[in-house]
Amino acid sequence: MTPTLYFLRSSEEKIVQNMLKFTHDNDKMYADFFGHSNKDLGLYALLEHTISGAIWCRQLKCEQNAKGFIDEQTPILHVVVLEEFRGRGIGTFMMEQFLQEAAALYAQISVHVPNETLTLAFYEKFGFVRSGENTNEADKTAFSILIKKLEKKEIIRPSDGYDPTRWMD
């Protein structure tokens, strides 16, 4: 079964906050006031009447010391698929659509990923390349910063009869 994707609106900031709990950098700066800026972009997946995952990015400032920060024009990406929905292609489905949407707004995006995970290969599959590394001083976990250059092209949305005003209801 294919999930349905919806844009994350400012009124759905709670979705981002809930999903952030499942990321390695559970920092409120990635979720607080999400959608109140035109620098935020996100989608969430609905499968079997349940939110199964979300993908979002936001541009932050240098002084916020965000993990994965490249510059103020490069948003930082987060992807979460809830454990009970993993292995069904939801992450791939969200990423394929998200990259099209993001390319309309940004020249590139970055992500901060632990080195010892399958997640690294997931991003590399989509053309993300390593830009740098750092280490979490608290637990000595090594992380990679990956960047994806985006190519602007026509956006193709997965739903038949897509009506952009529908998701605004």
CSV table of C-alpha atoms in Angstrom, one decimal:
chain,number,residue,atom,x,y,z
A,1,MET,CA,0.0,0.0,0.0
A,2,THR,CA,1.3,3.4,-1.0
A,3,PRO,CA,1.2,6.2,1.6
A,4,THR,CA,-0.4,9.5,0.9
A,5,LEU,CA,1.9,12.6,1.3
A,6,TYR,CA,0.7,15.9,2.7
A,7,PHE,CA,2.6,19.2,3.1
A,8,LEU,CA,3.4,20.1,6.7
A,9,ARG,CA,1.7,23.4,7.6
A,10,SER,CA,2.4,25.6,10.5
A,11,SER,CA,-0.7,24.3,12.3
A,12,GLU,CA,1.0,20.8,12.1
A,13,GLU,CA,4.1,21.8,14.0
A,14,LYS,CA,3.2,19.1,16.5
A,15,ILE,CA,3.9,16.4,13.9
A,16,VAL,CA,7.5,17.7,13.5
A,17,GLN,CA,7.9,17.9,17.3
A,18,ASN,CA,6.7,14.3,17.7
A,19,MET,CA,8.9,13.0,14.8
A,20,LEU,CA,11.9,14.9,16.1
A,21,LYS,CA,11.9,12.6,19.2
A,22,PHE,CA,13.0,9.7,16.8
A,23,THR,CA,16.1,11.6,15.4
A,24,HIS,CA,19.6,11.6,16.7
A,25,ASP,CA,19.6,15.3,17.3
A,26,ASN,CA,16.4,15.9,19.3
A,27,ASP,CA,16.9,19.6,19.4
A,28,LYS,CA,13.9,21.9,19.5
A,29,MET,CA,15.4,24.4,17.0
A,30,TYR,CA,14.6,21.9,14.2
A,31,ALA,CA,10.9,21.9,15.1
A,32,ASP,CA,9.9,25.0,17.1
A,33,PHE,CA,7.6,27.3,15.1
A,34,PHE,CA,8.0,25.1,12.0
A,35,GLY,CA,6.1,26.4,9.0
A,36,HIS,CA,6.0,30.0,10.3
A,37,SER,CA,8.8,30.8,7.9
A,38,ASN,CA,9.0,30.5,4.1
A,39,LYS,CA,12.4,28.8,4.9
A,40,ASP,CA,10.7,25.7,6.1
A,41,LEU,CA,9.5,22.8,3.9
A,42,GLY,CA,8.1,19.5,5.0
A,43,LEU,CA,5.9,16.5,4.1
A,44,TYR,CA,4.4,13.8,6.1
A,45,ALA,CA,3.2,10.3,5.1
A,46,LEU,CA,-0.2,8.9,6.0
A,47,LEU,CA,-0.6,5.1,5.8
A,48,GLU,CA,-3.4,3.1,7.2
A,49,HIS,CA,-4.9,6.3,8.8
A,50,THR,CA,-1.7,6.8,10.7
A,51,ILE,CA,1.2,9.2,10.3
A,52,SER,CA,4.0,6.8,9.3
A,53,GLY,CA,6.8,9.3,8.7
A,54,ALA,CA,7.8,12.8,8.0
A,55,ILE,CA,10.6,14.6,6.1
A,56,TRP,CA,11.4,18.3,6.6
A,57,CYS,CA,14.1,20.9,6.3
A,58,ARG,CA,14.7,24.4,7.6
A,59,GLN,CA,17.2,27.1,7.1
A,60,LEU,CA,19.0,28.1,10.3
A,61,LYS,CA,21.5,30.7,11.3
A,62,CYS,CA,25.2,30.1,12.1
A,63,GLU,CA,24.8,31.2,15.7
A,64,GLN,CA,22.3,28.4,16.3
A,65,ASN,CA,25.2,25.9,16.1
A,66,ALA,CA,23.0,23.4,14.2
A,67,LYS,CA,24.4,20.0,13.4
A,68,GLY,CA,24.8,19.7,9.6
A,69,PHE,CA,25.0,23.5,9.2
A,70,ILE,CA,26.7,24.5,5.9
A,71,ASP,CA,25.5,28.1,5.4
A,72,GLU,CA,22.4,30.2,5.9
A,73,GLN,CA,21.1,29.3,2.4
A,74,THR,CA,21.4,25.5,2.9
A,75,PRO,CA,18.5,24.0,4.9
A,76,ILE,CA,19.1,21.0,7.2
A,77,LEU,CA,17.1,17.9,6.4
A,78,HIS,CA,15.5,15.4,8.8
A,79,VAL,CA,13.7,12.2,7.8
A,80,VAL,CA,11.8,9.9,10.1
A,81,VAL,CA,9.9,6.7,9.4
A,82,LEU,CA,8.3,5.2,12.5
A,83,GLU,CA,9.7,1.8,13.3
A,84,GLU,CA,6.5,-0.2,12.7
A,85,PHE,CA,6.4,1.2,9.1
A,86,ARG,CA,10.0,0.7,8.1
A,87,GLY,CA,11.0,-1.6,5.2
A,88,ARG,CA,7.9,-0.6,3.2
A,89,GLY,CA,9.6,2.0,1.0
A,90,ILE,CA,8.0,5.0,2.8
A,91,GLY,CA,11.3,6.8,3.3
A,92,THR,CA,12.2,6.4,-0.4
A,93,PHE,CA,8.7,7.5,-1.4
A,94,MET,CA,9.0,10.6,0.8
A,95,MET,CA,12.5,11.4,-0.3
A,96,GLU,CA,11.8,11.2,-4.0
A,97,GLN,CA,8.9,13.7,-3.7
A,98,PHE,CA,10.7,15.9,-1.2
A,99,LEU,CA,13.8,16.4,-3.4
A,100,GLN,CA,11.5,17.6,-6.2
A,101,GLU,CA,9.8,20.1,-3.9
A,102,ALA,CA,13.0,21.2,-2.3
A,103,ALA,CA,14.7,21.9,-5.7
A,104,ALA,CA,12.0,24.5,-6.4
A,105,LEU,CA,13.2,26.5,-3.3
A,106,TYR,CA,16.9,25.6,-2.6
A,107,ALA,CA,20.2,25.1,-4.4
A,108,GLN,CA,21.3,22.4,-2.0
A,109,ILE,CA,20.3,20.7,1.3
A,110,SER,CA,22.4,19.1,4.0
A,111,VAL,CA,22.0,16.3,6.6
A,112,HIS,CA,23.9,15.2,9.7
A,113,VAL,CA,24.0,11.4,9.9
A,114,PRO,CA,25.7,8.9,12.3
A,115,ASN,CA,28.4,7.0,10.4
A,116,GLU,CA,27.6,3.6,11.9
A,117,THR,CA,24.1,3.3,10.5
A,118,LEU,CA,22.3,2.1,7.3
A,119,THR,CA,21.0,5.7,7.1
A,120,LEU,CA,24.2,6.8,5.5
A,121,ALA,CA,23.7,4.5,2.5
A,122,PHE,CA,20.1,5.7,2.2
A,123,TYR,CA,21.2,9.3,1.6
A,124,GLU,CA,24.1,8.3,-0.6
A,125,LYS,CA,21.6,6.4,-2.8
A,126,PHE,CA,19.9,9.8,-3.5
A,127,GLY,CA,23.1,11.5,-4.4
A,128,PHE,CA,24.1,13.0,-1.1
A,129,VAL,CA,27.9,13.3,-0.8
A,130,ARG,CA,30.0,13.6,2.3
A,131,SER,CA,31.1,17.1,3.0
A,132,GLY,CA,32.7,16.7,6.4
A,133,GLU,CA,32.7,14.8,9.7
A,134,ASN,CA,32.5,15.5,13.4
A,135,THR,CA,32.3,13.7,16.7
A,136,ASN,CA,29.8,13.9,19.5
A,137,GLU,CA,32.0,14.7,22.5
A,138,ALA,CA,29.6,13.1,24.9
A,139,ASP,CA,29.5,9.6,23.5
A,140,LYS,CA,32.3,9.8,20.9
A,141,THR,CA,29.8,8.9,18.0
A,142,ALA,CA,31.2,9.9,14.6
A,143,PHE,CA,28.9,11.8,12.3
A,144,SER,CA,29.0,12.7,8.6
A,145,ILE,CA,27.7,15.9,7.1
A,146,LEU,CA,26.2,15.2,3.6
A,147,ILE,CA,25.2,17.6,0.9
A,148,LYS,CA,22.9,17.1,-2.0
A,149,LYS,CA,22.9,19.6,-4.9
A,150,LEU,CA,19.4,20.1,-6.2
A,151,GLU,CA,18.3,20.4,-9.8
A,152,LYS,CA,15.2,22.5,-10.4
A,153,LYS,CA,12.7,20.7,-12.7
A,154,GLU,CA,9.0,20.3,-13.1
A,155,ILE,CA,7.4,18.9,-10.0
A,156,ILE,CA,5.4,15.7,-10.5
A,157,ARG,CA,3.1,14.9,-7.6
A,158,PRO,CA,2.1,11.3,-6.8
A,159,SER,CA,-1.7,11.8,-6.4
A,160,ASP,CA,-4.2,11.7,-9.3
A,161,GLY,CA,-6.2,14.9,-9.7
A,162,TYR,CA,-3.8,16.9,-7.4
A,163,ASP,CA,-5.4,20.1,-6.2
A,164,PRO,CA,-3.0,22.4,-4.4
A,165,THR,CA,-5.8,24.1,-2.5
A,166,ARG,CA,-7.0,20.8,-1.1
A,167,TRP,CA,-4.1,20.5,1.4
A,168,MET,CA,-4.9,24.0,2.7
A,169,ASP,CA,-8.2,22.9,4.2
